[in-house]
PDB file of C-alpha atoms and ligand atoms in Angstrom:
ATOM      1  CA  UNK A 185      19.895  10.658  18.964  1.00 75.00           C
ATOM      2  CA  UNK A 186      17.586   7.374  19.638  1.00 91.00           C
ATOM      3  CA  UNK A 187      14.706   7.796  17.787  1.00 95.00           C
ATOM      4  CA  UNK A 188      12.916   4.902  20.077  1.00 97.00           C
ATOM      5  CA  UNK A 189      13.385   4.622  24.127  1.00 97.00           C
ATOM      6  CA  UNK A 190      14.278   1.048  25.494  1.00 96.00           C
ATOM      7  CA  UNK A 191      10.910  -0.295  26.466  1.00 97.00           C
ATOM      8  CA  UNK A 192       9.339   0.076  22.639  1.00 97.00           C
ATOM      9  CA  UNK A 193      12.898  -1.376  21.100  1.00 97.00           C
ATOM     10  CA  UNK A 194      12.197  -4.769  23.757  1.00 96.00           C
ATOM     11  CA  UNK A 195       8.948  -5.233  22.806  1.00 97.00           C
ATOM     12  CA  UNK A 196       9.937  -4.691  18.918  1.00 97.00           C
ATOM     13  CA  UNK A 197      12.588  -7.256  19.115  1.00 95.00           C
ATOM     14  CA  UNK A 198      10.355  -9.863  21.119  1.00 95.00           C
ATOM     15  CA  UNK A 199       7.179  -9.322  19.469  1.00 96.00           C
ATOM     16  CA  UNK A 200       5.644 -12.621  17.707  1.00 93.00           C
ATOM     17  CA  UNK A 201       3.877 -10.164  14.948  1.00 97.00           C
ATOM     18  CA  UNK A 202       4.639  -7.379  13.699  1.00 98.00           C
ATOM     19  CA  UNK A 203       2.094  -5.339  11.013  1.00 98.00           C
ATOM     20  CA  UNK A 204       3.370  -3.111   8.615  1.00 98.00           C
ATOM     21  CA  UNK A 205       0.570  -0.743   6.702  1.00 98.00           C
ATOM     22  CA  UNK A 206       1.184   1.256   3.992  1.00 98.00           C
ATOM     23  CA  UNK A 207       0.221   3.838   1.655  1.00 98.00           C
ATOM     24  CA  UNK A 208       0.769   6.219  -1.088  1.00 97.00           C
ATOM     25  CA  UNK A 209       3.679   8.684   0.924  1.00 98.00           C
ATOM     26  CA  UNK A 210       6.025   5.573   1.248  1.00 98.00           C
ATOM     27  CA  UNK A 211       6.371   5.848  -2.673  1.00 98.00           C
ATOM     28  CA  UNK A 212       6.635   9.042  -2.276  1.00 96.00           C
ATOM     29  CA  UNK A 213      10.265   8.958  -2.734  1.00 97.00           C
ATOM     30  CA  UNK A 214      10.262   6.807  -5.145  1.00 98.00           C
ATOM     31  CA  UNK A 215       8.224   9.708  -7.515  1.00 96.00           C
ATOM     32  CA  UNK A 216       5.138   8.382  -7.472  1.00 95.00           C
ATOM     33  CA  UNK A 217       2.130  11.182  -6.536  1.00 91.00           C
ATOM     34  CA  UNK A 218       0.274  10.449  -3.494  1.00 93.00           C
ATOM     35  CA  UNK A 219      -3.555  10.845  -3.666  1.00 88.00           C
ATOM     36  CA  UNK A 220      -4.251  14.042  -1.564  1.00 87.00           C
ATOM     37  CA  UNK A 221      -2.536  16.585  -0.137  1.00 78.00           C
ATOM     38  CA  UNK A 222       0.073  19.190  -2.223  1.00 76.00           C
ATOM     39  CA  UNK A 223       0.781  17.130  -5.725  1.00 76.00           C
ATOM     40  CA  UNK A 224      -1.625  14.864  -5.091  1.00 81.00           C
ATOM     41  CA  UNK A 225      -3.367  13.137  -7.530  1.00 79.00           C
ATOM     42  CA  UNK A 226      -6.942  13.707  -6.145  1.00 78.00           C
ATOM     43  CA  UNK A 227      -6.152  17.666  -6.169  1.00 76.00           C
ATOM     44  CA  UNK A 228      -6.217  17.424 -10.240  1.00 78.00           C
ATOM     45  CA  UNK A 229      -8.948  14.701 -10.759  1.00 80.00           C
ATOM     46  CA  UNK A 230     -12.276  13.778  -8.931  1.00 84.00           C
ATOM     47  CA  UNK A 231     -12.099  10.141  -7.374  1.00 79.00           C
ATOM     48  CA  UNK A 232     -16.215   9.820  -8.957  1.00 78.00           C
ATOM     49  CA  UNK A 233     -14.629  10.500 -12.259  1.00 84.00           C
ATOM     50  CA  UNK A 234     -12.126   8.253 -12.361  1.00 90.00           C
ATOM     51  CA  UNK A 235     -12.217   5.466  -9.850  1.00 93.00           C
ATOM     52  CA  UNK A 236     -15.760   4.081  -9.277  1.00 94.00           C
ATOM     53  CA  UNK A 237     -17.670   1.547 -11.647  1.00 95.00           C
ATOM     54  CA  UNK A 238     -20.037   4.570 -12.902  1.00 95.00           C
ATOM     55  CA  UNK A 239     -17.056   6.047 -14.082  1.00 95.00           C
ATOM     56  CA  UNK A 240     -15.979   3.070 -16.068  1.00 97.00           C
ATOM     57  CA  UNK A 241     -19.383   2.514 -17.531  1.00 96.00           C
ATOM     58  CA  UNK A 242     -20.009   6.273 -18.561  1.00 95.00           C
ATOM     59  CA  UNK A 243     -16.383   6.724 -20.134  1.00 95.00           C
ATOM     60  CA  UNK A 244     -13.901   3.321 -20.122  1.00 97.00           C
ATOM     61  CA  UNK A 245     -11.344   4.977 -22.383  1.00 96.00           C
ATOM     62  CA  UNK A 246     -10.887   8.442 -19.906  1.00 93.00           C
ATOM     63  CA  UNK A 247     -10.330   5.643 -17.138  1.00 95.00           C
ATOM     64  CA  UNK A 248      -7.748   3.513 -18.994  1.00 96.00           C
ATOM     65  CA  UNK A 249      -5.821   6.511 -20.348  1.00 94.00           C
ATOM     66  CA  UNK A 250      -5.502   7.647 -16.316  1.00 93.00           C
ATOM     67  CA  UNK A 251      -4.444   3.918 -15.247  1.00 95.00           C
ATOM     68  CA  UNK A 252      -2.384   3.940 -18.117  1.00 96.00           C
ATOM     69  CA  UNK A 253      -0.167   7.262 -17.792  1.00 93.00           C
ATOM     70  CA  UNK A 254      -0.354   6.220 -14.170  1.00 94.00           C
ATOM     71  CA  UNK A 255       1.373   2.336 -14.769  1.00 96.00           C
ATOM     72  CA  UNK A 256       3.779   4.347 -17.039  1.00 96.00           C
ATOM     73  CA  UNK A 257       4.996   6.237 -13.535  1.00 95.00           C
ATOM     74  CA  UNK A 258       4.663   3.173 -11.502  1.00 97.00           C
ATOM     75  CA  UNK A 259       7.017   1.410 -13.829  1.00 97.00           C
ATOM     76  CA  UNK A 260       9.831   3.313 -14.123  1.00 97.00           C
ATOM     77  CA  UNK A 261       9.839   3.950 -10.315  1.00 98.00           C
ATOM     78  CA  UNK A 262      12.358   2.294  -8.189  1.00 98.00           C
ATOM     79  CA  UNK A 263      11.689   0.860  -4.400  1.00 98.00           C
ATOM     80  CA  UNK A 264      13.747   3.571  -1.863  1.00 98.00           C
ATOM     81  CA  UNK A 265      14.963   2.681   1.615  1.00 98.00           C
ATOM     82  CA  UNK A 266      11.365   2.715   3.289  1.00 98.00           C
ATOM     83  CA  UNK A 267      10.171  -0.152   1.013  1.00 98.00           C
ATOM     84  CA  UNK A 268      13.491  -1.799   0.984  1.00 98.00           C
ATOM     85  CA  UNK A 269      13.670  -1.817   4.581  1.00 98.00           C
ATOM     86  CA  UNK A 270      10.527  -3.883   4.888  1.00 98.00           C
ATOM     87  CA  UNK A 271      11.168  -6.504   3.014  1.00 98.00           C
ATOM     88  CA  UNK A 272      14.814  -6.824   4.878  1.00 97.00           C
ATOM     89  CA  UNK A 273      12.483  -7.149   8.400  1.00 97.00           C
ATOM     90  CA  UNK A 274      10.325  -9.851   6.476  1.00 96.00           C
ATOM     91  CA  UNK A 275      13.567 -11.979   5.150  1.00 95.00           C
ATOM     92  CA  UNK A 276      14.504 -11.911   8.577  1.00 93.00           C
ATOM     93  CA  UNK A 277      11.433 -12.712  10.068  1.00 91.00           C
ATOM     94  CA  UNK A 278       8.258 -14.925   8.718  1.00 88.00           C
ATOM     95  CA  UNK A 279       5.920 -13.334  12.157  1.00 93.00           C
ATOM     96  CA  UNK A 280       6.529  -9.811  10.270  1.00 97.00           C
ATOM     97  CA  UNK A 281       3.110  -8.983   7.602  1.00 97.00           C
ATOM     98  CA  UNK A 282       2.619  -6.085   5.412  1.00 98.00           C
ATOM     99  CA  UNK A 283      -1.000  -4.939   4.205  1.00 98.00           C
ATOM    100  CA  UNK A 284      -0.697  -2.266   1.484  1.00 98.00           C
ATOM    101  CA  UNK A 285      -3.117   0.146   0.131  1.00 98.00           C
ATOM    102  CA  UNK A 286      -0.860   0.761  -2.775  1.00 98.00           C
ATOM    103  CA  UNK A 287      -1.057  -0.592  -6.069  1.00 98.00           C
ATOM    104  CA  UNK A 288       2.039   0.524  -7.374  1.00 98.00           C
ATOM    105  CA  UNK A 289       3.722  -2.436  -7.222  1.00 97.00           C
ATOM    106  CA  UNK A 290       7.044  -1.302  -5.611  1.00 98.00           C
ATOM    107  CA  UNK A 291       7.085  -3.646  -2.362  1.00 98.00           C
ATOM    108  CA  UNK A 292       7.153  -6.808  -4.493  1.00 97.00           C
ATOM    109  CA  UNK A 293      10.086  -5.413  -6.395  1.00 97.00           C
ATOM    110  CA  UNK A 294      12.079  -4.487  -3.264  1.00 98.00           C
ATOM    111  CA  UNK A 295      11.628  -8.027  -2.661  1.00 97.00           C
ATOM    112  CA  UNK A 296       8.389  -8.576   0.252  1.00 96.00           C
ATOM    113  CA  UNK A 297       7.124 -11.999  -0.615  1.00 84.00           C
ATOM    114  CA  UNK A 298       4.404 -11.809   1.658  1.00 86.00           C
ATOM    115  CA  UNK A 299       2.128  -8.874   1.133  1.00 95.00           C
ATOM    116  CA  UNK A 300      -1.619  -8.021   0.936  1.00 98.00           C
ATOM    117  CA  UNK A 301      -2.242  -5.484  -1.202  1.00 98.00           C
ATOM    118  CA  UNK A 302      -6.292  -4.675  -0.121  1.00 98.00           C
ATOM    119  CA  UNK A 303      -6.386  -2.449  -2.930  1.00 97.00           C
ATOM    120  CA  UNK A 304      -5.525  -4.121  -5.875  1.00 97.00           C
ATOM    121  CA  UNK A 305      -2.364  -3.969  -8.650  1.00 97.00           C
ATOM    122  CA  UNK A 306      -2.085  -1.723 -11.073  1.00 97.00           C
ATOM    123  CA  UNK A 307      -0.085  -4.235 -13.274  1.00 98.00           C
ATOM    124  CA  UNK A 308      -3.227  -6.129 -13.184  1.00 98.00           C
ATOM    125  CA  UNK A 309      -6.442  -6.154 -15.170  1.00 98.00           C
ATOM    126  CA  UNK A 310      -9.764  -8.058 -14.891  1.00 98.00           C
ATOM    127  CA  UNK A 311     -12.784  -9.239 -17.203  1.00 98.00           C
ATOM    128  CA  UNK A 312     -15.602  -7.042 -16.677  1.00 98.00           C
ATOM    129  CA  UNK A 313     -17.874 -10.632 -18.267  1.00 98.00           C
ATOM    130  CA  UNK A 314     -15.782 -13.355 -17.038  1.00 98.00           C
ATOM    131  CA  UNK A 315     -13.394 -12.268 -14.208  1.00 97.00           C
ATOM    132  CA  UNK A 316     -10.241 -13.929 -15.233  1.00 98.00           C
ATOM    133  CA  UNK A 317      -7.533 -11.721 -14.447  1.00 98.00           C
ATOM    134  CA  UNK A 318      -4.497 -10.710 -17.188  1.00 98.00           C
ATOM    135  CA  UNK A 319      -0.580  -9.216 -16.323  1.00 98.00           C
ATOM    136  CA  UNK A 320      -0.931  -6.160 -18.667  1.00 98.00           C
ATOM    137  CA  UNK A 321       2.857  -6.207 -19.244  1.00 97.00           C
ATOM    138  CA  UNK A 322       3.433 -10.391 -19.213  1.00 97.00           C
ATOM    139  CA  UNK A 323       0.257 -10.219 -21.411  1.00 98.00           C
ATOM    140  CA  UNK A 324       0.731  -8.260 -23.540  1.00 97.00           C
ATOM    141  CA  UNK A 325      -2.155  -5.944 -22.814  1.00 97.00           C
ATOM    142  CA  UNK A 326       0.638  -2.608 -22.055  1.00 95.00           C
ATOM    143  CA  UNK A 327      -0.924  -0.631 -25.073  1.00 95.00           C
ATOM    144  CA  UNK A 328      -2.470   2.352 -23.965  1.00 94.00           C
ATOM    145  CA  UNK A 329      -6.053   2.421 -24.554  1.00 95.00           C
ATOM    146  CA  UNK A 330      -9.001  -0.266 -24.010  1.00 98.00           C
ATOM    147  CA  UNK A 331      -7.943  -3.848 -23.646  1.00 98.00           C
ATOM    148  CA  UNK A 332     -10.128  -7.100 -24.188  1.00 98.00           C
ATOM    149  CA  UNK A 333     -10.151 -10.139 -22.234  1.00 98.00           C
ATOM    150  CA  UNK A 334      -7.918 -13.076 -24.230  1.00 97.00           C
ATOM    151  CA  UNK A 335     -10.950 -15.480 -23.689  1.00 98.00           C
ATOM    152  CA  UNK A 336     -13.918 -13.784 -23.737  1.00 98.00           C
ATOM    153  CA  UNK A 337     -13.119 -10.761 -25.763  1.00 98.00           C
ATOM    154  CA  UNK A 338     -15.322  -8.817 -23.302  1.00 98.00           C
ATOM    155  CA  UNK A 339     -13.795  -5.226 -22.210  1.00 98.00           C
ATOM    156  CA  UNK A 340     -10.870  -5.428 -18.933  1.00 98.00           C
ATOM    157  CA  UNK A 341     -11.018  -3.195 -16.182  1.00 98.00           C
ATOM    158  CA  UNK A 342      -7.823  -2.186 -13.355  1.00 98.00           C
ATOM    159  CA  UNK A 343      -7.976  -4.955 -11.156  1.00 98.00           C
ATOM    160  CA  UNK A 344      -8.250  -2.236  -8.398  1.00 97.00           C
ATOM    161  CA  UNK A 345     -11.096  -1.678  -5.642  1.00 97.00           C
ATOM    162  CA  UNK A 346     -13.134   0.891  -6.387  1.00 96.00           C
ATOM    163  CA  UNK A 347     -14.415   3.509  -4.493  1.00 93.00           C
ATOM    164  CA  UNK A 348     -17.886   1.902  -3.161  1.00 93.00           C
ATOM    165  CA  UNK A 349     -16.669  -1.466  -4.064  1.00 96.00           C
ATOM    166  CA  UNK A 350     -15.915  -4.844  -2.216  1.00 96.00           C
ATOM    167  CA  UNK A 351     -12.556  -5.650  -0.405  1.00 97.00           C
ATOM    168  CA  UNK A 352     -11.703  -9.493  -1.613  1.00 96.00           C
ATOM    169  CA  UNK A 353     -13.264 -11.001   2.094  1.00 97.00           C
ATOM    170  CA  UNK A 354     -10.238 -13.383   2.357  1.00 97.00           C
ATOM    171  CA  UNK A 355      -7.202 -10.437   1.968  1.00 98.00           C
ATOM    172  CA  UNK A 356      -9.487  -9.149   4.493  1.00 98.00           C
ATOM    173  CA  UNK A 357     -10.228 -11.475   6.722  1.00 98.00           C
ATOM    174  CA  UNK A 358      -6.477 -12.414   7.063  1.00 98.00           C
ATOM    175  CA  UNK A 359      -5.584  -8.625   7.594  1.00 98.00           C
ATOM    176  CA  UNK A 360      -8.030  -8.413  10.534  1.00 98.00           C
ATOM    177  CA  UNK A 361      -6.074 -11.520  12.102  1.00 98.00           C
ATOM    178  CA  UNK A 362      -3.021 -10.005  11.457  1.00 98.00           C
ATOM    179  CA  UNK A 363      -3.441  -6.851  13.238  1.00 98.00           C
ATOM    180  CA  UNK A 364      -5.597  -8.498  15.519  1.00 98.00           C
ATOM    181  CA  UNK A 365      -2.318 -10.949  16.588  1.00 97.00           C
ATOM    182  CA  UNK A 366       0.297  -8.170  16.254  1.00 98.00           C
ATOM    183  CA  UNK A 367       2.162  -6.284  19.459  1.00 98.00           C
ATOM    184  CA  UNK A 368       3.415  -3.606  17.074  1.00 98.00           C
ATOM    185  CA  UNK A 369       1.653  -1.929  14.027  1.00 98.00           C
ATOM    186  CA  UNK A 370       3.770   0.482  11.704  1.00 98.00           C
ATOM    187  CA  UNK A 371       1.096   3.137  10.281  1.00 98.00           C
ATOM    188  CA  UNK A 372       3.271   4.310   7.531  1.00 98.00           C
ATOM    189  CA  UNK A 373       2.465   7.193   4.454  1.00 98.00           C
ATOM    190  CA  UNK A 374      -1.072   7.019   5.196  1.00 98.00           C
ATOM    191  CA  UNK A 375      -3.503   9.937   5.296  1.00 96.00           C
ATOM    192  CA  UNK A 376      -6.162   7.117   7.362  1.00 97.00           C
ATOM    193  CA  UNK A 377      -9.093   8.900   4.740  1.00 94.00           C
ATOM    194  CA  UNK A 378      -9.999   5.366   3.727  1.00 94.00           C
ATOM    195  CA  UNK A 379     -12.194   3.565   6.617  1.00 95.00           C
ATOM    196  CA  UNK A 380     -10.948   0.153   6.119  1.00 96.00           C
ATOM    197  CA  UNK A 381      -7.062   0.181   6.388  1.00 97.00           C
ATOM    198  CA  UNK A 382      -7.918   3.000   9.091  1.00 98.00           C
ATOM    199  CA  UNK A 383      -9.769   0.595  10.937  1.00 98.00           C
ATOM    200  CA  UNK A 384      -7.002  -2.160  10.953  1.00 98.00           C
ATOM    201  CA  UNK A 385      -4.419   0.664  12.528  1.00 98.00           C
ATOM    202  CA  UNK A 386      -6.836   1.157  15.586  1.00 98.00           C
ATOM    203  CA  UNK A 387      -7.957  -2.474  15.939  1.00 98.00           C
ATOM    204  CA  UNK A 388      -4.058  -3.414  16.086  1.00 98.00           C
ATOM    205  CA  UNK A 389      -3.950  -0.686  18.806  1.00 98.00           C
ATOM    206  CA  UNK A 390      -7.152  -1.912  20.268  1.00 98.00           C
ATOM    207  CA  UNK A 391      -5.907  -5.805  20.869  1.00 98.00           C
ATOM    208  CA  UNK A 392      -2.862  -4.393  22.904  1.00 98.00           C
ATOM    209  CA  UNK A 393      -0.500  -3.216  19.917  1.00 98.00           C
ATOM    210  CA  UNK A 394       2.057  -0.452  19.963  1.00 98.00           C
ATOM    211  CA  UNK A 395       1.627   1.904  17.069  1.00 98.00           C
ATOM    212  CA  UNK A 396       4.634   3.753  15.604  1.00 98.00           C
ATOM    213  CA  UNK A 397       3.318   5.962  12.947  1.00 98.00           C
ATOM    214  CA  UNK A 398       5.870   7.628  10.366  1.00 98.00           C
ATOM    215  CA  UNK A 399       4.268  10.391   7.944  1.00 98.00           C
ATOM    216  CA  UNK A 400       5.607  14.211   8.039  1.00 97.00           C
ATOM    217  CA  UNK A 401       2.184  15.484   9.038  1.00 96.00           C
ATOM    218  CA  UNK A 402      -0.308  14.145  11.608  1.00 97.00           C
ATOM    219  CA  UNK A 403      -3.403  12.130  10.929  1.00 98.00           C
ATOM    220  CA  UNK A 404      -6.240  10.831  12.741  1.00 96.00           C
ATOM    221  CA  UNK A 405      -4.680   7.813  13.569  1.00 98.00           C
ATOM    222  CA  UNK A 406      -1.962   9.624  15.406  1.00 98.00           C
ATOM    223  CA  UNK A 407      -3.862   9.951  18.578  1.00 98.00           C
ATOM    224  CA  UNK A 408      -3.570   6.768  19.159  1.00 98.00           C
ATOM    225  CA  UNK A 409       0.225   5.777  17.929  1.00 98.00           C
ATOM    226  CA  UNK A 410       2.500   5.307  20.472  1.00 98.00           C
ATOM    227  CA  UNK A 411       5.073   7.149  18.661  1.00 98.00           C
ATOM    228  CA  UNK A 412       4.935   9.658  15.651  1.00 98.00           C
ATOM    229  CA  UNK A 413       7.706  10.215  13.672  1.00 98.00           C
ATOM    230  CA  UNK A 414       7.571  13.706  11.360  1.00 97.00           C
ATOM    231  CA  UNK A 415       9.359  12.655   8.637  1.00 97.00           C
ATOM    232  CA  UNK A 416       9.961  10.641   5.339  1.00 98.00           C
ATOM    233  CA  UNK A 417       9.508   6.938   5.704  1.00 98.00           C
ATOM    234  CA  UNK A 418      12.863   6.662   2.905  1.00 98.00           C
ATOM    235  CA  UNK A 419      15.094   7.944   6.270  1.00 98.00           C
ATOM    236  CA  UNK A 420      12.810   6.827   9.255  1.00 98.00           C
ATOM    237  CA  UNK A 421      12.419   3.411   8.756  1.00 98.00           C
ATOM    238  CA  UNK A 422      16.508   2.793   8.132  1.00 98.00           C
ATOM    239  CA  UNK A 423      17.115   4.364  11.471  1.00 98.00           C
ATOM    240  CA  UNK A 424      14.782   2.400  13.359  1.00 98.00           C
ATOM    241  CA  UNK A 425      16.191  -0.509  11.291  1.00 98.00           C
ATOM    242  CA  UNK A 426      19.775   0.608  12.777  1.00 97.00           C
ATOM    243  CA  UNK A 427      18.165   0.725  16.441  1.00 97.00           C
ATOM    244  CA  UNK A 428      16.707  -2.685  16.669  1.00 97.00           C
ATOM    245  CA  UNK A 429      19.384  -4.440  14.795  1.00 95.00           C
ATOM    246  CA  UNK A 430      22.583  -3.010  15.446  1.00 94.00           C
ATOM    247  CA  UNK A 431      25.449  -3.481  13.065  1.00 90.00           C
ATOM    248  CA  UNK A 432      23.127  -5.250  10.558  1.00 94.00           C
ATOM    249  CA  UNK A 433      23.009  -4.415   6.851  1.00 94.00           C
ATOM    250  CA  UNK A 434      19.829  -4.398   5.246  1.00 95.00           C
ATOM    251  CA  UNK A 435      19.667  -6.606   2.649  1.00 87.00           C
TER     252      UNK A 435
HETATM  253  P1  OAD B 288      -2.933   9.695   0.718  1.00 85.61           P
HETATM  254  O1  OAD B 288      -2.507  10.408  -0.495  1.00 85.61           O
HETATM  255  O2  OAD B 288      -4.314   9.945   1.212  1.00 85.61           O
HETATM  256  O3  OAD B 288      -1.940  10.021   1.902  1.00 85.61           O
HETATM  257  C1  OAD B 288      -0.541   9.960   1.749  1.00 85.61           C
HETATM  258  C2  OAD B 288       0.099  10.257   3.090  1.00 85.61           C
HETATM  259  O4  OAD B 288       1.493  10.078   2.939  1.00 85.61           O
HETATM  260  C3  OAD B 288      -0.116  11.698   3.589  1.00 85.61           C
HETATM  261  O5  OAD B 288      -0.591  11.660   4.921  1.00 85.61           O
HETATM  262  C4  OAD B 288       1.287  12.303   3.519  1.00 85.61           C
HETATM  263  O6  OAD B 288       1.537  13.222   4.565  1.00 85.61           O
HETATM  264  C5  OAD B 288       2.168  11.078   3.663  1.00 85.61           C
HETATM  265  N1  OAD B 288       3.524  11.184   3.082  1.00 85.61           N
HETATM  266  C6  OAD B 288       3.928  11.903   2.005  1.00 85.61           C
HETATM  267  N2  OAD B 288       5.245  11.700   1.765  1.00 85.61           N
HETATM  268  C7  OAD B 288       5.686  10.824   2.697  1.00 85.61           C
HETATM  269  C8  OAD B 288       6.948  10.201   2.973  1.00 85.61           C
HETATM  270  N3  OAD B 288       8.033  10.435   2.221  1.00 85.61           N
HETATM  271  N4  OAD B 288       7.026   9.347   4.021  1.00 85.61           N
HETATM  272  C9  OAD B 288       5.945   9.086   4.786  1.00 85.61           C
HETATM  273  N5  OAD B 288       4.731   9.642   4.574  1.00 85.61           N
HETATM  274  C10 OAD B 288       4.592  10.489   3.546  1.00 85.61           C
HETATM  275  O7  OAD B 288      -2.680   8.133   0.435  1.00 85.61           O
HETATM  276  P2  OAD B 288      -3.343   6.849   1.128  1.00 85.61           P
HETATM  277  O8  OAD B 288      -3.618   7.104   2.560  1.00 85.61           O
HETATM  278  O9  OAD B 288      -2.502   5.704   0.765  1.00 85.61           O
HETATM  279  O10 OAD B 288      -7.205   4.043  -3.188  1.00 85.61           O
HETATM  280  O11 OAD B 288      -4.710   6.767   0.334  1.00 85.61           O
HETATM  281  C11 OAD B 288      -5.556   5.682   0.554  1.00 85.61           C
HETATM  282  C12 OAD B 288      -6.289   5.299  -0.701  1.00 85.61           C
HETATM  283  O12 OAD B 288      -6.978   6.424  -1.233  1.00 85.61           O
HETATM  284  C13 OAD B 288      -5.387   4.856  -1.833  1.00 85.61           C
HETATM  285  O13 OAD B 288      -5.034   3.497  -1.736  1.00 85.61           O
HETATM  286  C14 OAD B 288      -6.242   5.104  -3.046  1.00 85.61           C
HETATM  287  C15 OAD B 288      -6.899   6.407  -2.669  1.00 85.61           C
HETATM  288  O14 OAD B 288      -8.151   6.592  -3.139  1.00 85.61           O
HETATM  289  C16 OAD B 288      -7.283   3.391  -4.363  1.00 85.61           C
HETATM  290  O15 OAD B 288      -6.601   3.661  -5.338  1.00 85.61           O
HETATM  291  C17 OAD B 288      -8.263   2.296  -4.409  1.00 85.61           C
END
């Protein structure tokens, strides 16, 4: 059975951009935890413990251990069909963006070139003094534990975005044109708790954008969605792949 009716497939296939926002349940398959819900990370830890500057201040070494048993996850995962299938869509087509919230790495690794990951990396790490920003695995930094910054010596944070804390204004900036520009937005393993990438989803919708939202329960976003798809992103997005492109392989 189609999963999409005629009009939506046109206006996929003619569409000058197309957004693709992520979060934690399109890793889902790939084993990594999402944040709430059953399993989720947030159900065993609170967020003020463990992912705010206070935190980090008050107790550096209960924040590293948690980023670091996390990376450890993160690393052995492999990208599954959902992430794979995006970056097929954005070899084939340079008007197709993905915004992330996930740090996890995996959408690099299946290949997307072009990605903004508003969030941060958890591969990444930053000087708390001087700012400059370190691999932890090309540097060398992949013991667990607290790590220093290679010029300053002054203690390294996650290079994430806190709770409370800044999005980079230029990641931003570009994802509001994005979604602003796009005729479709895919709304994909998001819970739409955070504000910002929430807000993206509706302004897409706002500016004249279908919205096909994939996630196995319903959000607050889905009011607005054109189409909501009840299941895993890993099996969705290949069958929508199959419906706009017939008889081509993802790659
Ligand atoms: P959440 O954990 O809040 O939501 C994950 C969503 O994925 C839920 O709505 C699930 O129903 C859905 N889901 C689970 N498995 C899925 C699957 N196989 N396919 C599709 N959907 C699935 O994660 P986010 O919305 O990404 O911030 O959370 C947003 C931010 O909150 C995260 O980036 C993180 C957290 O605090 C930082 O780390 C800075």
């Amino acid at each position: 059975m189609d999963l999409l009716p005629k009009d939506s497939l046109e206006i996929i296939r003619n569409a000058d951009r197309i957004v693709f926002l992520t979060g934690a349940g399109i890793s889902n398959e790939s084993g990594i935890p999402t944040f709430r819900g059953e399993g989720g990370l947030w159900k065993n830890f609170r967020a003020e413990d463990l992912a705010t500057t206070s935190a980090f201040q008050k107790d550096p070494n209960l924040v590293w251990e948690w980023y670091d048993w996390r990376r450890g996850i993160c690393q052995n995962a492999k990208p599954n069909a959902g992430h794979l299938t995006i970056a097929s869509w954005q070899k084939k087509s340079k008007s197709v963006s993905l915004i992330t919230q996930n740090v996890d790495g995996l959408h690099p690794r299946a290949g997307s070139h072009s990605l903004i990951e508003l969030h941060g990396n958890i591969f990444k790490a930053r000087c708390t003094k001087c700012s400059e920003k370190f691999h932890i695995i090309d540097d060398g930094l992949d013991k667990p534990g607290l790590k220093y910054c290679k010029l300053c010596e002054s203690l390294l944070r996650p290079d994430i975005v806190w709770f409370g804390e800044e999005y980079n204004q230029t990641l931003l900036t570009k994802s509001w044109e994005y979604c602003k520009q796009s005729q479709v937005v895919f709304v994909i393993g998001t819970s739409a708790n955070v504000s910002v990438p929430a807000n993206l989803a509706q302004t897409a919708v706002r500016n004249g954008a279908i919205g096909i939202e994939i996630n196995p329960e319903e959000t607050n976003l889905t009011a607005s969605m054109k189409h909501h798809f009840d299941g895993k992103s890993g099996e969705i997005l290949p069958k929508i792949w199959n419906e706009v492109f017939p008889n081509e392989p993802i790659k």
